[in-house]
Short mmCIF file of C-alpha atoms and ligand atoms in Angstrom, two decimals:
data_model
loop_
_atom_site.label_atom_id
_atom_site.label_comp_id
_atom_site.label_asym_id
_atom_site.label_seq_id
_atom_site.Cartn_x
_atom_site.Cartn_y
_atom_site.Cartn_z
CA MET A 1 -22.97 17.22 -0.15
CA GLU A 2 -21.24 14.26 2.03
CA LYS A 3 -20.14 14.59 5.39
CA THR A 4 -16.60 15.29 5.94
CA ASP A 5 -16.76 12.68 9.17
CA ASN A 6 -14.32 15.24 11.17
CA ILE A 7 -11.62 15.04 8.90
CA ILE A 8 -8.58 17.77 10.47
CA GLU A 9 -6.92 20.46 7.82
CA ARG A 10 -3.41 20.17 8.16
CA PRO A 11 -2.08 21.54 4.30
CA SER A 12 1.18 20.44 3.06
CA PRO A 13 3.29 22.36 0.67
CA ASN A 14 4.34 19.42 -0.48
CA GLN A 15 2.00 19.34 -3.89
CA ASP A 16 1.42 19.96 -7.39
CA ALA A 17 -1.12 19.71 -10.03
CA ARG A 18 -1.81 16.51 -11.50
CA PRO A 19 -1.00 16.31 -15.20
CA ASP A 20 -4.03 16.55 -17.36
CA GLY A 21 -6.33 13.92 -17.92
CA THR A 22 -4.49 11.60 -14.80
CA VAL A 23 -7.32 8.69 -13.87
CA ILE A 24 -7.09 8.39 -9.94
CA ASP A 25 -7.17 4.43 -10.13
CA ILE A 26 -4.64 3.62 -7.06
CA LEU A 27 -5.24 4.04 -3.30
CA LEU A 28 -1.88 3.73 -1.65
CA LEU A 29 -0.68 2.84 2.29
CA HIS A 30 1.95 3.49 4.08
CA TYR A 31 2.86 3.62 7.72
CA THR A 32 5.06 7.08 9.20
CA GLY A 33 7.31 4.75 10.32
CA MET A 34 8.17 7.72 13.34
CA GLN A 35 7.93 7.76 16.88
CA SER A 36 5.03 9.66 17.16
CA ALA A 37 2.27 11.08 15.14
CA GLU A 38 3.01 15.13 15.86
CA ALA A 39 6.57 14.01 14.27
CA ALA A 40 5.23 12.54 11.24
CA LEU A 41 2.52 15.83 11.00
CA ASP A 42 5.84 17.82 11.08
CA ARG A 43 7.89 16.22 8.59
CA LEU A 44 4.73 15.49 6.12
CA THR A 45 4.13 19.01 5.99
CA ASP A 46 7.81 20.63 6.53
CA PRO A 47 8.48 22.16 3.16
CA ASP A 48 12.57 21.41 3.38
CA ALA A 49 11.59 17.22 3.61
CA LYS A 50 9.74 17.53 0.19
CA VAL A 51 7.40 14.48 1.50
CA SER A 52 3.43 14.44 2.23
CA ALA A 53 0.39 12.11 1.64
CA HIS A 54 -3.04 12.92 1.09
CA TYR A 55 -4.19 11.67 4.44
CA LEU A 56 -2.97 10.64 7.79
CA ILE A 57 -4.89 8.30 10.38
CA ASP A 58 -3.26 8.35 13.92
CA GLU A 59 -3.86 5.51 16.48
CA TYR A 60 -6.50 6.87 17.90
CA GLY A 61 -8.40 7.19 14.17
CA HIS A 62 -7.87 11.02 13.79
CA CYS A 63 -8.01 11.85 10.48
CA TYR A 64 -6.02 14.58 9.32
CA ARG A 65 -6.28 15.86 5.53
CA MET A 66 -2.43 17.64 4.29
CA VAL A 67 -3.52 17.30 0.42
CA ASP A 68 -6.42 17.60 -1.69
CA GLU A 69 -7.70 14.67 -3.36
CA THR A 70 -7.34 16.31 -6.67
CA ARG A 71 -3.66 17.61 -6.25
CA ARG A 72 -0.68 15.15 -6.51
CA ALA A 73 1.14 14.19 -3.07
CA TRP A 74 4.34 13.65 -3.10
CA HIS A 75 4.80 10.05 -1.09
CA ALA A 76 5.37 6.62 -3.71
CA GLY A 77 8.94 8.22 -4.51
CA VAL A 78 10.89 5.84 -7.05
CA ALA A 79 8.17 3.19 -7.46
CA SER A 80 6.43 1.02 -10.50
CA TRP A 81 3.44 -1.07 -10.76
CA HIS A 82 2.10 -2.66 -14.34
CA GLY A 83 4.67 -0.64 -15.71
CA VAL A 84 3.12 2.78 -14.32
CA THR A 85 6.18 4.76 -12.69
CA ASP A 86 4.46 8.21 -11.77
CA ILE A 87 2.46 6.64 -9.01
CA ASN A 88 1.97 9.83 -7.08
CA ALA A 89 0.10 11.11 -10.38
CA ARG A 90 -2.65 8.42 -10.17
CA SER A 91 -2.93 7.68 -6.14
CA ILE A 92 -4.31 8.85 -2.97
CA GLY A 93 -1.76 8.13 -0.56
CA ILE A 94 -2.78 7.49 3.48
CA GLU A 95 -0.36 7.50 5.80
CA LEU A 96 -1.05 5.08 9.17
CA VAL A 97 0.81 6.18 12.06
CA ASN A 98 3.33 3.35 13.07
CA PRO A 99 6.53 3.25 14.19
CA GLY A 100 7.41 0.61 11.59
CA HIS A 101 10.34 -1.48 11.23
CA GLN A 102 12.91 1.31 12.35
CA PHE A 103 11.22 2.08 15.77
CA GLY A 104 9.15 -1.41 16.58
CA CYS A 105 6.46 -2.10 14.33
CA ARG A 106 3.22 -3.08 16.49
CA PRO A 107 -0.34 -4.26 15.23
CA PHE A 108 -2.72 -1.20 14.07
CA PRO A 109 -5.38 -0.39 16.47
CA ASN A 110 -9.13 -0.90 16.04
CA ALA A 111 -9.96 2.36 16.11
CA GLN A 112 -6.97 3.71 13.37
CA MET A 113 -8.36 0.41 10.84
CA HIS A 114 -11.97 1.72 11.67
CA SER A 115 -11.03 5.68 10.46
CA LEU A 116 -8.86 4.14 7.54
CA THR A 117 -12.20 1.83 6.58
CA ARG A 118 -14.37 5.11 6.52
CA LEU A 119 -12.14 7.17 5.02
CA SER A 120 -11.17 4.45 2.10
CA THR A 121 -14.69 3.52 1.34
CA ALA A 122 -15.52 7.42 0.68
CA ILE A 123 -12.26 7.63 -1.58
CA ILE A 124 -13.26 4.24 -3.20
CA SER A 125 -16.62 5.79 -3.91
CA ARG A 126 -15.40 8.99 -5.44
CA HIS A 127 -12.41 7.67 -7.81
CA PRO A 128 -12.36 4.62 -10.36
CA ILE A 129 -10.26 2.12 -8.11
CA PRO A 130 -10.95 -1.39 -8.60
CA PRO A 131 -9.84 -3.63 -5.36
CA ALA A 132 -6.62 -4.84 -6.91
CA ARG A 133 -5.69 -1.63 -6.86
CA VAL A 134 -5.30 -1.13 -3.14
CA LEU A 135 -1.75 -1.41 -2.76
CA ALA A 136 1.05 -0.99 -0.09
CA HIS A 137 4.01 1.03 -0.35
CA SER A 138 6.40 -2.01 -0.25
CA ASP A 139 4.49 -3.34 -3.50
CA VAL A 140 5.25 -0.40 -5.75
CA ALA A 141 8.94 0.44 -4.33
CA PRO A 142 10.17 -3.38 -3.22
CA ASP A 143 13.63 -2.36 -3.23
CA ARG A 144 13.29 0.19 -0.76
CA LYS A 145 9.96 0.29 1.22
CA GLU A 146 8.76 -2.37 3.74
CA ASP A 147 5.48 -0.37 4.58
CA PRO A 148 3.23 -0.70 5.85
CA GLY A 149 4.08 -3.97 7.12
CA GLU A 150 3.47 -7.13 8.18
CA LEU A 151 1.20 -6.55 10.68
CA PHE A 152 -1.09 -4.58 8.86
CA ASP A 153 -4.40 -6.13 8.26
CA TRP A 154 -5.30 -6.81 4.59
CA GLN A 155 -7.53 -9.52 5.45
CA ARG A 156 -9.45 -7.39 7.62
CA LEU A 157 -9.64 -4.51 4.77
CA ALA A 158 -10.68 -6.54 2.38
CA ALA A 159 -13.63 -8.25 4.68
CA SER A 160 -14.69 -4.44 4.89
CA GLY A 161 -14.95 -4.19 1.10
CA ILE A 162 -11.66 -2.52 0.63
CA GLY A 163 -9.04 -4.69 -1.43
CA VAL A 164 -8.50 -8.22 -1.91
CA TRP A 165 -8.27 -11.12 0.13
CA PRO A 166 -7.95 -14.53 -1.65
CA ALA A 167 -8.43 -17.12 0.30
CA TYR A 168 -5.44 -19.54 0.77
CA ARG A 169 -5.94 -22.71 -0.72
CA ALA A 170 -3.92 -25.99 -1.37
CA THR A 171 -3.29 -26.75 -5.03
CA THR A 172 -2.57 -29.32 -7.25
CA ASP A 173 -0.96 -27.37 -9.78
CA ASP A 174 2.70 -28.13 -10.17
CA PRO A 175 4.19 -25.02 -8.38
CA PRO A 176 5.54 -22.75 -11.12
CA ALA A 177 9.40 -22.62 -12.27
CA PHE A 178 11.16 -19.57 -11.02
CA SER A 179 10.88 -17.85 -14.39
CA GLU A 180 7.41 -18.42 -14.32
CA ALA A 181 6.97 -17.15 -10.90
CA MET A 182 8.54 -14.11 -11.88
CA GLN A 183 6.55 -13.74 -15.00
CA LEU A 184 3.19 -14.62 -12.56
CA LEU A 185 4.31 -11.59 -10.47
CA SER A 186 5.22 -9.31 -13.09
CA GLU A 187 1.24 -9.90 -14.48
CA ILE A 188 -0.24 -9.04 -10.94
CA GLY A 189 1.94 -5.97 -10.79
CA TYR A 190 5.56 -5.80 -9.33
CA ALA A 191 8.03 -5.06 -11.35
CA ALA A 192 9.77 -8.67 -11.25
CA PRO A 193 12.69 -9.09 -13.34
CA GLU A 194 12.88 -11.40 -15.92
CA THR A 195 15.12 -14.47 -14.31
CA ALA A 196 15.46 -17.97 -14.03
CA VAL A 197 17.58 -17.51 -11.00
CA MET A 198 17.60 -15.42 -7.92
CA THR A 199 18.93 -12.17 -7.39
CA GLY A 200 18.78 -9.55 -4.98
CA ALA A 201 15.98 -7.99 -7.12
CA ALA A 202 14.00 -11.31 -7.08
CA ARG A 203 14.36 -11.96 -3.33
CA ASN A 204 12.66 -7.98 -2.67
CA ILE A 205 9.81 -9.11 -4.81
CA LEU A 206 9.26 -12.24 -3.27
CA LEU A 207 9.60 -10.81 -0.11
CA ALA A 208 7.62 -7.79 -1.03
CA PHE A 209 4.80 -10.54 -2.18
CA GLN A 210 5.39 -12.59 1.29
CA ARG A 211 4.88 -9.29 3.74
CA ARG A 212 1.51 -8.81 1.55
CA TRP A 213 -0.25 -11.83 0.69
CA MET A 214 1.55 -14.29 3.25
CA PRO A 215 3.05 -12.14 6.23
CA ARG A 216 4.02 -15.01 8.58
CA ASP A 217 6.01 -16.21 5.93
CA LEU A 218 8.66 -13.67 5.29
CA THR A 219 11.26 -15.87 3.73
CA GLY A 220 12.26 -14.13 0.25
CA ALA A 221 12.21 -17.56 -1.05
CA LEU A 222 9.97 -19.05 -3.62
CA THR A 223 8.78 -21.64 -1.24
CA PRO A 224 5.96 -24.47 -2.30
CA GLU A 225 3.93 -22.29 0.04
CA THR A 226 4.90 -19.06 -1.60
CA ALA A 227 4.36 -20.33 -4.98
CA ALA A 228 1.20 -22.21 -4.49
CA ARG A 229 0.15 -18.29 -3.24
CA ILE A 230 1.51 -16.54 -6.08
CA ARG A 231 -0.82 -18.81 -8.22
CA SER A 232 -3.67 -18.16 -5.79
CA VAL A 233 -3.00 -14.02 -5.93
CA HIS A 234 -2.98 -14.10 -9.45
CA SER A 235 -5.89 -15.94 -10.36
CA GLU A 236 -8.05 -13.77 -8.28
CA LEU A 237 -6.65 -10.41 -9.31
CA MET A 238 -7.14 -11.52 -12.84
CA ARG A 239 -10.68 -12.37 -12.33
CA GLY A 240 -11.22 -9.01 -11.37
ZN1 ZN B 301 5.82 4.82 2.92
#
């Protein structure tokens, strides 16, 4: 029996059964976007709120379990990845306490990142979650969500063996045209529209991509740097 590492039980009624035969193959990361851990725990366990996640990690690294991994927690909402829309059915959701864009994003402390790494390593050992399917809420709901936000350190997480972080590299390839960039983003998994010109939906996808893969460059535009990054992320993820 594996050690549970001091997980604090804080059960939420906001859960139901996963559909029969569902494979759990996505790890989805969020920030709470509230002013305190206690406020977030209250909301995520409030039957009227109808939201939850499997785990919450506070800024001191304390880990709370709200929903058992065998059950479906309600954290993704309207979402899509590789055309799959019931993200809750296939995922484990982790909420990271952070005030977020509404109350002021701040860096995720060491203790919190350490606890997240330990928990994620255990989750990945229990379920067939490939590195390319460790995702941000903003990846799967780019029109509605910005979490866990551009201050989240995906590179550090990948260095701990969770998720992927392709190196930035210069490329001599011609940058993809707009429609080709959207096609590559859709092959990565984003619900990218088929369009040769900028639209509101395309901009949200580009912003979600930048927030995740080039977080110092949130332009929402297909800059040459963004085009090169789309190519490098695409080739890295397609290899795996
Ligand atoms: Zn979220």
